[in-house]
Each structure stands twice: as structure tokens, then as C-alpha cells.
JSON list of C-alpha atoms in Angstrom, two decimals:
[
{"chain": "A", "resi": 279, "resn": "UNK", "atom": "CA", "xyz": [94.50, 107.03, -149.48]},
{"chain": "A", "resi": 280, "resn": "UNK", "atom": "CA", "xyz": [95.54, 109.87, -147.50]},
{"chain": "A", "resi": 281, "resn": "UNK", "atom": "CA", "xyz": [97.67, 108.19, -145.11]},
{"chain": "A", "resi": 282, "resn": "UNK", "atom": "CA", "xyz": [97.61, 108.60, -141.11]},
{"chain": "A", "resi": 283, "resn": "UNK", "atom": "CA", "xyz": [96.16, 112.05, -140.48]},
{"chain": "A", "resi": 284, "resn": "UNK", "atom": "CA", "xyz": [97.22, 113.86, -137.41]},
{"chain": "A", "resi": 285, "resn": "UNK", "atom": "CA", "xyz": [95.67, 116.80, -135.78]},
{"chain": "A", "resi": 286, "resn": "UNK", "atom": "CA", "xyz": [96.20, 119.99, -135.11]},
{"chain": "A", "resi": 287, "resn": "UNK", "atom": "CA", "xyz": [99.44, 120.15, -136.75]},
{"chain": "A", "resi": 288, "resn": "UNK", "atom": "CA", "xyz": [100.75, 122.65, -133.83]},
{"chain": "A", "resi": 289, "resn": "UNK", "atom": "CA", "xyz": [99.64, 122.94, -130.42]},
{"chain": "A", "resi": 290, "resn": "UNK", "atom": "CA", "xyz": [101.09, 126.08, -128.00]},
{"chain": "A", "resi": 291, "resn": "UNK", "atom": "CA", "xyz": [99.54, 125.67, -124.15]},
{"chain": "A", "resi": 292, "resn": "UNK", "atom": "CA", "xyz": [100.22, 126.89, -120.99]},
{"chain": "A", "resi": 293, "resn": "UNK", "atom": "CA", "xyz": [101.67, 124.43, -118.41]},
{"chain": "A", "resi": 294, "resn": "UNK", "atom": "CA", "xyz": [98.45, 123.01, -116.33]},
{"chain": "A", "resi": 295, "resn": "UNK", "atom": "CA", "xyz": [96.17, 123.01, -119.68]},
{"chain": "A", "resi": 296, "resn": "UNK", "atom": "CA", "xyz": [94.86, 119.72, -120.80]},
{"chain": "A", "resi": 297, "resn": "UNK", "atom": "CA", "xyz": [96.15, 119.29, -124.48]},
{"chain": "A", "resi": 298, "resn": "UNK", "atom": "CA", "xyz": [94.30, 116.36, -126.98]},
{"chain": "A", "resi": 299, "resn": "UNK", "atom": "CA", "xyz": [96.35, 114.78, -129.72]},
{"chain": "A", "resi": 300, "resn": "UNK", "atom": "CA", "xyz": [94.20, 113.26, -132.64]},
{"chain": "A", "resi": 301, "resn": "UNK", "atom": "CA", "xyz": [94.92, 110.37, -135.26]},
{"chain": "A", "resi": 302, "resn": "UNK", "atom": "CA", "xyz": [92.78, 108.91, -138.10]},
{"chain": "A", "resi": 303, "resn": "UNK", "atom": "CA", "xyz": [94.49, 105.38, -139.17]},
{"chain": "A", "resi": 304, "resn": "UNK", "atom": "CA", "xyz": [94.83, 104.21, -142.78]},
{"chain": "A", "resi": 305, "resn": "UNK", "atom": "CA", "xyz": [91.71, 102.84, -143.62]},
{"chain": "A", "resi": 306, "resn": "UNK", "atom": "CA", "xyz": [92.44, 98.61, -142.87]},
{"chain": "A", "resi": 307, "resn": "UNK", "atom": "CA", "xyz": [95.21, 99.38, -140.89]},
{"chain": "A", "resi": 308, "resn": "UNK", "atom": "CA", "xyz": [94.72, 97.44, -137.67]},
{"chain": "A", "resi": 309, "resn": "UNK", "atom": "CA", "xyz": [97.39, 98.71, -135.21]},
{"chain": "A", "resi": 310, "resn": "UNK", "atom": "CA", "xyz": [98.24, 101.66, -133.74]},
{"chain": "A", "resi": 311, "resn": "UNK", "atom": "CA", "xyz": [101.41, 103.31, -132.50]},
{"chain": "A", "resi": 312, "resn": "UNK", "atom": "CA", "xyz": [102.11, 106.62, -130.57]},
{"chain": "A", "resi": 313, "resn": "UNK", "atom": "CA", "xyz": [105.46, 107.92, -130.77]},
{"chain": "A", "resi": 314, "resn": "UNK", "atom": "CA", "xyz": [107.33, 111.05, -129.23]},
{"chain": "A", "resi": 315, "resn": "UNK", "atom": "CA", "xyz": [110.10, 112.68, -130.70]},
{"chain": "A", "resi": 316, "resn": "UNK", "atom": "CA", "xyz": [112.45, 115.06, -129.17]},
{"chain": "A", "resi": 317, "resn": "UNK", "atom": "CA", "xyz": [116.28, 116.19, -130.06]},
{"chain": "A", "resi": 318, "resn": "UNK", "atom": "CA", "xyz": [117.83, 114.42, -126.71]},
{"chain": "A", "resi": 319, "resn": "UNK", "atom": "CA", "xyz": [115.65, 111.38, -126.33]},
{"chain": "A", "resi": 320, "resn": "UNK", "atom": "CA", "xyz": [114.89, 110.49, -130.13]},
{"chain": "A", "resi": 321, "resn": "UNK", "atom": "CA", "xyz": [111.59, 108.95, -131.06]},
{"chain": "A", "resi": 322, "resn": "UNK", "atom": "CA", "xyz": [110.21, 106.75, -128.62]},
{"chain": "A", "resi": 323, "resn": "UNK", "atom": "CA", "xyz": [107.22, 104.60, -128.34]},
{"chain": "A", "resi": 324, "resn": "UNK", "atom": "CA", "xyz": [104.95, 105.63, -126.03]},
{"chain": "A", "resi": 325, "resn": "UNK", "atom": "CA", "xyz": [102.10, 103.10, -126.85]},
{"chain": "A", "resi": 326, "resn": "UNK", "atom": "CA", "xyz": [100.51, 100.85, -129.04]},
{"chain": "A", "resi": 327, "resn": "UNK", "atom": "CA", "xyz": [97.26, 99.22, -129.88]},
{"chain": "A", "resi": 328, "resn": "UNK", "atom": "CA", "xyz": [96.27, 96.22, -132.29]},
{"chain": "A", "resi": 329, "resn": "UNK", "atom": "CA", "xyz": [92.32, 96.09, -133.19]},
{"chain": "A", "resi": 330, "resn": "UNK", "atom": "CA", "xyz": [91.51, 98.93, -130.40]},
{"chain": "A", "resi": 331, "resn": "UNK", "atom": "CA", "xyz": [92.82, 97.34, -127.48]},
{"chain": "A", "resi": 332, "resn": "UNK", "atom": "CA", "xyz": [95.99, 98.89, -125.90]},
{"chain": "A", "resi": 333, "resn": "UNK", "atom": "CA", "xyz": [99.27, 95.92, -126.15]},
{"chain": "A", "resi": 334, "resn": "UNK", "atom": "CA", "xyz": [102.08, 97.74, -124.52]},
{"chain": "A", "resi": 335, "resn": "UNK", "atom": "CA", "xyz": [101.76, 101.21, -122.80]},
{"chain": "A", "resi": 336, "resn": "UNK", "atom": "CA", "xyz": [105.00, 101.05, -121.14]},
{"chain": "A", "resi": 337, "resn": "UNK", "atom": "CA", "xyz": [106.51, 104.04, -122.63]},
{"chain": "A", "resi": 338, "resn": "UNK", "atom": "CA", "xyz": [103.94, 106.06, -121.27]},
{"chain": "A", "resi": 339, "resn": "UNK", "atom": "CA", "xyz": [105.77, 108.68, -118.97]},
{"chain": "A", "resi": 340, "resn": "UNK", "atom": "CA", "xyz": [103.31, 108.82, -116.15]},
{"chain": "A", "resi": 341, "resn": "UNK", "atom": "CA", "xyz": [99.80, 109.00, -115.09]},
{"chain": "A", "resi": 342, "resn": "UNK", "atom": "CA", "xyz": [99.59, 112.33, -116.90]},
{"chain": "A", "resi": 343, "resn": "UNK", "atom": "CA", "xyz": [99.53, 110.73, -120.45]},
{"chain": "A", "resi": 344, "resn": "UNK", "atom": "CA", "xyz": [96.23, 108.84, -121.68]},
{"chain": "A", "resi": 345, "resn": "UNK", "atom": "CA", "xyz": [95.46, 106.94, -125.19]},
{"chain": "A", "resi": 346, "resn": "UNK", "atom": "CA", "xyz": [92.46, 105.58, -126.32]},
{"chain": "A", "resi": 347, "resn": "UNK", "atom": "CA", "xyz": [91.16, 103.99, -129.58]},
{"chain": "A", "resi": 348, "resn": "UNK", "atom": "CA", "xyz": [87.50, 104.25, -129.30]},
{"chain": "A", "resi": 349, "resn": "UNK", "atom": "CA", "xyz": [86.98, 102.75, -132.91]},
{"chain": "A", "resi": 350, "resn": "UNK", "atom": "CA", "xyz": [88.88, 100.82, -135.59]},
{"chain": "A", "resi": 351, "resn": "UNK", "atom": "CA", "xyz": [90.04, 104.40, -137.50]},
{"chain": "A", "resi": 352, "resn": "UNK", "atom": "CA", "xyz": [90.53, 106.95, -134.77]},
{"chain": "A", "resi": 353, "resn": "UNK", "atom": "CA", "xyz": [92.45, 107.38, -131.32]},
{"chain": "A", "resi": 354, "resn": "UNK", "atom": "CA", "xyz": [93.67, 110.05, -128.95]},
{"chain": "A", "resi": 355, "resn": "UNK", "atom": "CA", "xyz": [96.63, 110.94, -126.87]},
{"chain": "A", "resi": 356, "resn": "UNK", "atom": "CA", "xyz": [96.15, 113.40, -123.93]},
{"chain": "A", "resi": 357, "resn": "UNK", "atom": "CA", "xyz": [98.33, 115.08, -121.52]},
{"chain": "A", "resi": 358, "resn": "UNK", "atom": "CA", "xyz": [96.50, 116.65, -118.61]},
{"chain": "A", "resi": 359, "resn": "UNK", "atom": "CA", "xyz": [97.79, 118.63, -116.86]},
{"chain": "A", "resi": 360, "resn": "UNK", "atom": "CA", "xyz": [100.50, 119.65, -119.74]},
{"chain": "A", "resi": 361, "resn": "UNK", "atom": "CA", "xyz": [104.27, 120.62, -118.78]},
{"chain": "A", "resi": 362, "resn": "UNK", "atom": "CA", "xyz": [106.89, 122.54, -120.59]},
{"chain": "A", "resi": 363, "resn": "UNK", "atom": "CA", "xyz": [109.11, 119.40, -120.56]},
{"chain": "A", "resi": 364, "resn": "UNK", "atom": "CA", "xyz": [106.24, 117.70, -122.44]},
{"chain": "A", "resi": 365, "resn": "UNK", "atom": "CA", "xyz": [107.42, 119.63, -125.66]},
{"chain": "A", "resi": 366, "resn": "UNK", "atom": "CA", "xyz": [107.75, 118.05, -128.59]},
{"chain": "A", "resi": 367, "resn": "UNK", "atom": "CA", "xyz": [106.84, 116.41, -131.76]},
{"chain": "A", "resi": 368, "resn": "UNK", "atom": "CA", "xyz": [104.37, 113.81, -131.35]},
{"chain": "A", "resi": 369, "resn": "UNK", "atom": "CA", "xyz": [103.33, 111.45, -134.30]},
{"chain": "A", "resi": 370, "resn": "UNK", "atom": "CA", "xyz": [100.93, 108.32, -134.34]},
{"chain": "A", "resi": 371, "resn": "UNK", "atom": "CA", "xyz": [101.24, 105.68, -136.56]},
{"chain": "A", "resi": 372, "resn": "UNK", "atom": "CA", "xyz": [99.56, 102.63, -138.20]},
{"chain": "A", "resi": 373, "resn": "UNK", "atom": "CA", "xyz": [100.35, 99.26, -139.48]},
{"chain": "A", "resi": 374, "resn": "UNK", "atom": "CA", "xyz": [98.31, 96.84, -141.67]},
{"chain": "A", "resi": 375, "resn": "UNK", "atom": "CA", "xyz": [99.07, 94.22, -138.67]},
{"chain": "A", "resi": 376, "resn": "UNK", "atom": "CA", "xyz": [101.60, 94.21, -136.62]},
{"chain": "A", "resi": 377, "resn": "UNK", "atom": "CA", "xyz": [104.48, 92.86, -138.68]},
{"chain": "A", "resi": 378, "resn": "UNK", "atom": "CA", "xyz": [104.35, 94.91, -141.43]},
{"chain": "A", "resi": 379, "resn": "UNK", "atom": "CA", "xyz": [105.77, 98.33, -142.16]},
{"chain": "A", "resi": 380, "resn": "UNK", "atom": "CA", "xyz": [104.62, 101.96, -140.20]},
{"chain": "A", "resi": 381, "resn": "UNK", "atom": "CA", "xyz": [103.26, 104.75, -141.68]},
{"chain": "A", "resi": 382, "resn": "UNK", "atom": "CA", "xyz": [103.94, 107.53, -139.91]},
{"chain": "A", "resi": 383, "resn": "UNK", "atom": "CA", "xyz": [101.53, 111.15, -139.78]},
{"chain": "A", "resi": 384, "resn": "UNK", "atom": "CA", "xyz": [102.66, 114.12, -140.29]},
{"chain": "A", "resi": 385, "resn": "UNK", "atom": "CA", "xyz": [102.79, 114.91, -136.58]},
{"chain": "A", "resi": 386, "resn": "UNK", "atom": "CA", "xyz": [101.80, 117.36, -133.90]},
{"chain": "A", "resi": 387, "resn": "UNK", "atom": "CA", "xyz": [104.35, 119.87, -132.77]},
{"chain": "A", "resi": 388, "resn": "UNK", "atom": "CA", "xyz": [103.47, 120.47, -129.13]},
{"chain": "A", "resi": 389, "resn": "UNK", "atom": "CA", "xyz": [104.67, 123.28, -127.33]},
{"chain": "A", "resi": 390, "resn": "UNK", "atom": "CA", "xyz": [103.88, 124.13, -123.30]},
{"chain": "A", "resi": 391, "resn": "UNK", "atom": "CA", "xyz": [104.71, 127.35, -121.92]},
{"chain": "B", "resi": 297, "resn": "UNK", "atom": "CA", "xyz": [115.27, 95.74, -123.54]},
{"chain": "B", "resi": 298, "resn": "UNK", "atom": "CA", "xyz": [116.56, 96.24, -127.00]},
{"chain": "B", "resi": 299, "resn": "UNK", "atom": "CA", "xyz": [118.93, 98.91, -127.69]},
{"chain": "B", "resi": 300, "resn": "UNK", "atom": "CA", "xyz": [120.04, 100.74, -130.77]},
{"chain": "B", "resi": 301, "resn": "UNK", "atom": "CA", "xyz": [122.96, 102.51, -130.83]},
{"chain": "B", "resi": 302, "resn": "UNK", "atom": "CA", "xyz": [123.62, 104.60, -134.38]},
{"chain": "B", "resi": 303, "resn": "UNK", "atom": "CA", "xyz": [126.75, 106.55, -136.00]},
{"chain": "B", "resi": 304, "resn": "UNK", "atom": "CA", "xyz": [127.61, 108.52, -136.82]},
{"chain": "B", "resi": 305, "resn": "UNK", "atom": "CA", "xyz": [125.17, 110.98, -135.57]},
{"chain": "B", "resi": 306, "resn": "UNK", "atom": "CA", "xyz": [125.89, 113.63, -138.60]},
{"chain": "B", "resi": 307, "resn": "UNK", "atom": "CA", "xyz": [127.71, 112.54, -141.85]},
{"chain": "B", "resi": 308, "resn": "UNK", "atom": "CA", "xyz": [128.34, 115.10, -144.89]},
{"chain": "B", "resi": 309, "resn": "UNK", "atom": "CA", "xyz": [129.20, 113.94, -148.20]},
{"chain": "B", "resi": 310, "resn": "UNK", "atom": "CA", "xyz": [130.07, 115.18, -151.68]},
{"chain": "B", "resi": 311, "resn": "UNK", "atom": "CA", "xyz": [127.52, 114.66, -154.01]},
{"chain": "B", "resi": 312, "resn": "UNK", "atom": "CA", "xyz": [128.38, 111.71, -155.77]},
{"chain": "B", "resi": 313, "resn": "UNK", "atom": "CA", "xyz": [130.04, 109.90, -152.83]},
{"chain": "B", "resi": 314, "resn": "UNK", "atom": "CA", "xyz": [128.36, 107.34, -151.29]},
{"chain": "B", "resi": 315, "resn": "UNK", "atom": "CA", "xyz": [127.26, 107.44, -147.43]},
{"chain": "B", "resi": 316, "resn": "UNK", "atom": "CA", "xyz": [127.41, 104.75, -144.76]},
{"chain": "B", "resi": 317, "resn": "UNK", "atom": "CA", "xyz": [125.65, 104.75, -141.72]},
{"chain": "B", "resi": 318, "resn": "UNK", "atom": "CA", "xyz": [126.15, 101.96, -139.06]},
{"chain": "B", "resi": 319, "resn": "UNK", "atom": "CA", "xyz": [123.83, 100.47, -136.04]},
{"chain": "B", "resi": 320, "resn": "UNK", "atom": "CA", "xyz": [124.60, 98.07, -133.45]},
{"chain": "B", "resi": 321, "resn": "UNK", "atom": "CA", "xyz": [121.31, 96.08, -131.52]},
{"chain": "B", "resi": 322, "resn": "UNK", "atom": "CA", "xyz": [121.60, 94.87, -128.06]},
{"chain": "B", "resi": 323, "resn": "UNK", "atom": "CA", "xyz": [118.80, 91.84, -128.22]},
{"chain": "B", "resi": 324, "resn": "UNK", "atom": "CA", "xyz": [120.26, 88.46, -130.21]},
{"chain": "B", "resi": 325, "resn": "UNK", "atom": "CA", "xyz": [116.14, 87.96, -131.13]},
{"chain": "B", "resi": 326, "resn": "UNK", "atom": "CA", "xyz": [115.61, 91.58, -132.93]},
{"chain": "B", "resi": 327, "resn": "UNK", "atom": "CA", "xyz": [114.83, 89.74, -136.62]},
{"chain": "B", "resi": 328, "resn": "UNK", "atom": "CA", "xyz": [113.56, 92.74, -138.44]},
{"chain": "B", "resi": 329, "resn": "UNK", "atom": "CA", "xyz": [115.19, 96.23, -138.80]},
{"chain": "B", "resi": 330, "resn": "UNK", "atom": "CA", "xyz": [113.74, 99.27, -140.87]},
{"chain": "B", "resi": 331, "resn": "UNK", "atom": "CA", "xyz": [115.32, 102.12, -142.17]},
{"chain": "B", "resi": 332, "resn": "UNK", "atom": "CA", "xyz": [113.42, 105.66, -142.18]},
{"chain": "B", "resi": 333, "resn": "UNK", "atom": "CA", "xyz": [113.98, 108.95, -143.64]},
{"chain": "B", "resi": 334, "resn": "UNK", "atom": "CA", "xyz": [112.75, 112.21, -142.20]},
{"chain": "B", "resi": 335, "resn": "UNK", "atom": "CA", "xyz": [113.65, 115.60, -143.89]},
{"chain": "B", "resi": 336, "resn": "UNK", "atom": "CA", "xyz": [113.49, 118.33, -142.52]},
{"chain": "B", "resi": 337, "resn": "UNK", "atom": "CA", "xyz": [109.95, 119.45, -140.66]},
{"chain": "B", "resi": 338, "resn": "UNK", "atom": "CA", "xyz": [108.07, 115.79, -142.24]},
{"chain": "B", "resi": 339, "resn": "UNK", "atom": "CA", "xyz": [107.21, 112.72, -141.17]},
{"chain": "B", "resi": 340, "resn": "UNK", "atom": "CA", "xyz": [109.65, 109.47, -140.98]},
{"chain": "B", "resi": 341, "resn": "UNK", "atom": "CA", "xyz": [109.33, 107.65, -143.70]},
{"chain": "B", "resi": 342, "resn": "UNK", "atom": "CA", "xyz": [109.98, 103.86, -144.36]},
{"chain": "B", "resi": 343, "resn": "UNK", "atom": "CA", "xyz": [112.92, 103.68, -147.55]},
{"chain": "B", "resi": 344, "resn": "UNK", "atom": "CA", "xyz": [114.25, 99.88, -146.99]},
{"chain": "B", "resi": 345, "resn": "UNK", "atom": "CA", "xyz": [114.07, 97.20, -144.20]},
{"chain": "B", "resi": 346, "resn": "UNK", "atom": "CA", "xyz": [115.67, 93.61, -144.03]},
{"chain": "B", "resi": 347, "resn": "UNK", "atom": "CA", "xyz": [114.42, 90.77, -141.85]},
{"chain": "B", "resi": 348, "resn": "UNK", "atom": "CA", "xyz": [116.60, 88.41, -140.17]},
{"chain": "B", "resi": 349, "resn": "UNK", "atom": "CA", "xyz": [116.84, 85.22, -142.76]},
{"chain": "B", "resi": 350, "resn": "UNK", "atom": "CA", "xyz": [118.56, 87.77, -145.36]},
{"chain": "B", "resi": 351, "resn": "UNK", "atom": "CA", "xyz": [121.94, 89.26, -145.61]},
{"chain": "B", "resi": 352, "resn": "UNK", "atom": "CA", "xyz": [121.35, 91.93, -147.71]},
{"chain": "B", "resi": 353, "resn": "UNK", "atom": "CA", "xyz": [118.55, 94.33, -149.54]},
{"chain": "B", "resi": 354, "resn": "UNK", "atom": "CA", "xyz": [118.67, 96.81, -152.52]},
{"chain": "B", "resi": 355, "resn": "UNK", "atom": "CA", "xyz": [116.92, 98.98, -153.89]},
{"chain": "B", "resi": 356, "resn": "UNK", "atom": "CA", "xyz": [118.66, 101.41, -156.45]},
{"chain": "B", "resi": 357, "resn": "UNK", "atom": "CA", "xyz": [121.09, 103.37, -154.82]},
{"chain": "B", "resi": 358, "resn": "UNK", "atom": "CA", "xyz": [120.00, 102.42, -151.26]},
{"chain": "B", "resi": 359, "resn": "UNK", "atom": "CA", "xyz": [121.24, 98.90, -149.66]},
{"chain": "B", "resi": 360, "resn": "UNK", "atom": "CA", "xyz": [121.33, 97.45, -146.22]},
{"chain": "B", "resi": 361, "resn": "UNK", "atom": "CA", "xyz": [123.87, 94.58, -144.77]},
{"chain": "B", "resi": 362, "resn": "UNK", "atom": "CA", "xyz": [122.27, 92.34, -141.91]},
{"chain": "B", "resi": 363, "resn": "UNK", "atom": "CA", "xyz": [125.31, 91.01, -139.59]},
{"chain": "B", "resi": 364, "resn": "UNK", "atom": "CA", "xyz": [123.27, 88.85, -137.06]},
{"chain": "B", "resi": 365, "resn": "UNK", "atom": "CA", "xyz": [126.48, 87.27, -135.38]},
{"chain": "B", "resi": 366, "resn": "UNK", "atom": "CA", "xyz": [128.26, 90.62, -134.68]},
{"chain": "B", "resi": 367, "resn": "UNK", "atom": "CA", "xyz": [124.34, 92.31, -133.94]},
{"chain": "B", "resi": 368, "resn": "UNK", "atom": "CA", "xyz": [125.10, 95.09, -136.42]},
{"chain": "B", "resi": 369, "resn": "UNK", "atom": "CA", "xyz": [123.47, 96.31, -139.59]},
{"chain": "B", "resi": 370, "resn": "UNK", "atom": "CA", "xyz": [124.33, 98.83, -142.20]},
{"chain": "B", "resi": 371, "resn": "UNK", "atom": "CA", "xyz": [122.73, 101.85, -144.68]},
{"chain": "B", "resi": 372, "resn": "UNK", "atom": "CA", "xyz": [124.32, 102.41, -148.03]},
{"chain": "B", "resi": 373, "resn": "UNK", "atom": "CA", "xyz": [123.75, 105.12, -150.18]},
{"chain": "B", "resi": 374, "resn": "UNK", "atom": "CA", "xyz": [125.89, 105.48, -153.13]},
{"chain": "B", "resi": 375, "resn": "UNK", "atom": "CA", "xyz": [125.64, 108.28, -155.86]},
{"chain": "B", "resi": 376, "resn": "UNK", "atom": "CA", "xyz": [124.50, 110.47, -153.35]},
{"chain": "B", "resi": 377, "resn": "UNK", "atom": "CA", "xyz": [122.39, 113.34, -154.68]},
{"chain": "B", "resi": 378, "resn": "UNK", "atom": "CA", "xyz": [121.50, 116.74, -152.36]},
{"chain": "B", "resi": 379, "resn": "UNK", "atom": "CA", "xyz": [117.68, 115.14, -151.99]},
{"chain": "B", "resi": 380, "resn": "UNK", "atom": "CA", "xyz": [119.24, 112.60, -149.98]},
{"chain": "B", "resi": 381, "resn": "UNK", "atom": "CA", "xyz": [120.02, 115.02, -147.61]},
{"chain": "B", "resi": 382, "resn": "UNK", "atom": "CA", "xyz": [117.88, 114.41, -144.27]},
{"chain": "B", "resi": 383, "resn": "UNK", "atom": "CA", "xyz": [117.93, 112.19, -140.89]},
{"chain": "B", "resi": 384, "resn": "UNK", "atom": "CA", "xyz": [118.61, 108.54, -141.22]},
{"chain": "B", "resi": 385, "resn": "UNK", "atom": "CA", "xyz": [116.88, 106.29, -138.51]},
{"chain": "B", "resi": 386, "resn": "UNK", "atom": "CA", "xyz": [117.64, 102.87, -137.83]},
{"chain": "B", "resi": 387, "resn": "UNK", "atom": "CA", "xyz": [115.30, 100.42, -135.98]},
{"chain": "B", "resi": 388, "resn": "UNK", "atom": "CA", "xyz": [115.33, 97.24, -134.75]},
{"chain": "B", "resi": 389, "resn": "UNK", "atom": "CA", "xyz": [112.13, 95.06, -133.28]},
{"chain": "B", "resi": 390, "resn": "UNK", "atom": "CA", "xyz": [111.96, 91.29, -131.66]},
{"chain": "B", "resi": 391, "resn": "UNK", "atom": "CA", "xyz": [108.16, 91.09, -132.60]},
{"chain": "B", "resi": 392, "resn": "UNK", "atom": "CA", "xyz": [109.47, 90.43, -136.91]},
{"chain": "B", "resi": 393, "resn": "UNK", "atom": "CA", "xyz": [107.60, 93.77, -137.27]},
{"chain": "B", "resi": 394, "resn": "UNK", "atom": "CA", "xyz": [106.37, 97.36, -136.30]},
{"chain": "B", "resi": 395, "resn": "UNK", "atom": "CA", "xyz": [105.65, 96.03, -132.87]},
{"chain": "B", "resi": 396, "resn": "UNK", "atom": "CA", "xyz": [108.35, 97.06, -130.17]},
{"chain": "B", "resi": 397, "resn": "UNK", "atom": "CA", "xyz": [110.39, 99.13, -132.44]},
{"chain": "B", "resi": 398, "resn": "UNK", "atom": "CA", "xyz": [113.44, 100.63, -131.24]},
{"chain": "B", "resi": 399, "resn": "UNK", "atom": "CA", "xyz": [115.17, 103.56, -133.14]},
{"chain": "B", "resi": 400, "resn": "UNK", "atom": "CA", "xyz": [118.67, 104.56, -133.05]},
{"chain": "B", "resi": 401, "resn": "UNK", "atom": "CA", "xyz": [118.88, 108.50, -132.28]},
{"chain": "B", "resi": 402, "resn": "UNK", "atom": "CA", "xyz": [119.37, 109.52, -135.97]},
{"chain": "B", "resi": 403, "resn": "UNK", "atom": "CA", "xyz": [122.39, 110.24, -138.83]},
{"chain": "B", "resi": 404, "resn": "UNK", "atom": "CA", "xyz": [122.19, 113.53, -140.26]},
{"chain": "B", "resi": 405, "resn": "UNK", "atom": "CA", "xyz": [123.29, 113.22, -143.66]},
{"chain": "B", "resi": 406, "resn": "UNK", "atom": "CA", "xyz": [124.08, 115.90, -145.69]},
{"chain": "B", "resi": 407, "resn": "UNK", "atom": "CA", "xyz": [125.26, 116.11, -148.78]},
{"chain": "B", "resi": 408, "resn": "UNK", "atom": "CA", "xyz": [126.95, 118.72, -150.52]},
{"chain": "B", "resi": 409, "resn": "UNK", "atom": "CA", "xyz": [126.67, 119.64, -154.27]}
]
């Protein structure tokens, strides 16, 4: 298996820009996790899904963010319109169900200008 | 909400020595609590957990101690080696899994050959 795949690795926009995260769950895996991470706030969940529909999106910072799972193996994070203090590493993650372990991607390094 | 509180935020060892690294958890009904490893640039990774009915875990080198009374828990590492050098999260989650994890903001361990 080739574990949660994340894409693009690195992402440098200008503030305004709409910017589109991508994640491709372990095959089976049935839940779905967004995280940020940044050096003052740490990682923090931002939302999460079991079997496509959205459980707890109370991390989400404001109206700006978006998720969606639009099948059982793929989802989306977007940020429109993107701001500098929206930089940061950004990694989905998935879970057979959701009391067992996460697998984390390999992330998305986000940068706005 | 839960809280995670984690220390000490960078820890350097000789190689050979063995490493602790301590959290404290705000919410008496957190019952399962990961440990992940991130090096430098990659993705957390999952290296032990413990759920709530157990005391303590090991796994060669690497053990964690549950304190449910005083809401702490504990990372060991003993014979540390230089790969062990990285960031050390700690988690903690009221759901008995992946769901509504909170991480502590990180132990940089490094250790020195």
C-alpha cells in the first residue's frame, strides 16, 4: 500500500489566490482527518470525516476553509481567498475506523505571499 | 476541551542515555493516548500508544506509563541512538481513538553521539 498520498507536496500563492489541497486515503480506510501544523500553534485538527460525511469541522478557522470527501478514497481542503497567515504544513490523514491508529501523508507545505 | 500540555519542549541526550518526555491531559475521559515521531521535513508517525485499562506499553527500547489518577502519561526511550533524534508528540483523545485527538506542541529530542 502506498499509504495516504498528499498533493502537491509544496504550494507558493499570492494572498487572494484560491489554493486546493488533495488526499487519497488508504485503500479501506474509512475516516478522514485534516490537520494543520505550524511552529506556534502545533498540529491541530481542522476536520474530520467517517464514511464521507463531515463529523466535526470545528477547527476550521473560518468561512475561508472548505473540505469535502466526494468518494470513499479522495477529499479536498481549500482556502479561498488564501492569506500569508495561512502558511503552513498541512497533512490529511486516515484511519481504518475511527478508533484505531492515523496514518499520516506526507503533507503539503503551503506558503502565501 | 481536552488539553495537552508536553515537556520539555527540547531534550538532548548522550547517546546511550535514555530520554523522558512527560504530558499532562486536562479531560478525566481521554482513554487513549498515542505517541508520534516526526523527523525532520516527514510525516508524524505512530511509534507506541496505550489505552486507558493499561498501565504500561513496550516495545524494545520505547515504553509509555499511563497515570490516569494524576492525568499524566510518559515516553521512555532508553539506549538512545542518533536515529532517535526527531520531534516527539503526545496525544490524547476521549473518543478511545483517532477521533478528537489532541497533541501536545512537541519534544525535540536530540541526541548526541
Amino acid at each position: 500500500d502506498a499509504g495516504v498520498i498528499q498533493s502537491p507536496r509544496h504550494e507558493v500563492t499570492e494572498m487572494g489566490q484560491e489554493v486546493t489541497l488533495r488526499c487519497k486515503l488508504i485503500s479501506g480506510h474509512n475516516s478522514l482527518f485534516w490537520y494543520r501544523q505550524t511552529m506556534m500553534r502545533g498540529l491541530e485538527l481542522l476536520i474530520y470525516f467517517n464514511n464521507n460525511v463531515p463529523i466535526d469541522d470545528s477547527g476550521m478557522p473560518e468561512d475561508r476553509f472548505s473540505a469535502k470527501m466526494p468518494n470513499a478514497s479522495f477529499s479536498t481542503l481549500k482556502i479561498q481567498p488564501s492569506e500569508p497567515r495561512d502558511s503552513a504544513v498541512y497533512f490529511c490523514a486516515s484511519s481504518l475506523y475511527g478508533g484505531s491508529p492515523l496514518h499520516f501523508g506526507n503533507g503539503t507545505r503551503l506558503t502565501v505571499t | 476541551g481536552e488539553n495537552v500540555e508536553q515537556h520539555p519542549s527540547t531534550l538532548s541526550v548522550q547517546e546511550g542515555d535514555s530520554a523522558v518526555i512527560k504530558c499532562t491531559y486536562s479531560d478525566s475521559a481521554s482513554n487513549y493516548f498515542p505517541w508520534y515521531k516526526q523527523e525532520l521535513g516527514k510525516r508524524p508517525q505512530l511509534i507506541i500508544d496505550i489505552r486507558s485499562n493499561v498501565g504500561e506499553k513496550k516495545d524494545q527500547r520505547i515504553a509509555v506509563t499511563l497515570n490516569k489518577t494524576a492525568k499524566h502519561f510518559s515516553l521512555h526511550i532508553t539506549e538512545t541512538q542518533p536515529e532517535d533524534s526527531a520531534v516527539y508528540f503526545c496525544a490524547a483523545s476521549s473518543q478511545g481513538g483517532s477521533e478528537k485527538l489532541v497533541f501536545g506542541k512537541g519534544t525535540k529530542l536530540t541526541v548526541n553521539p
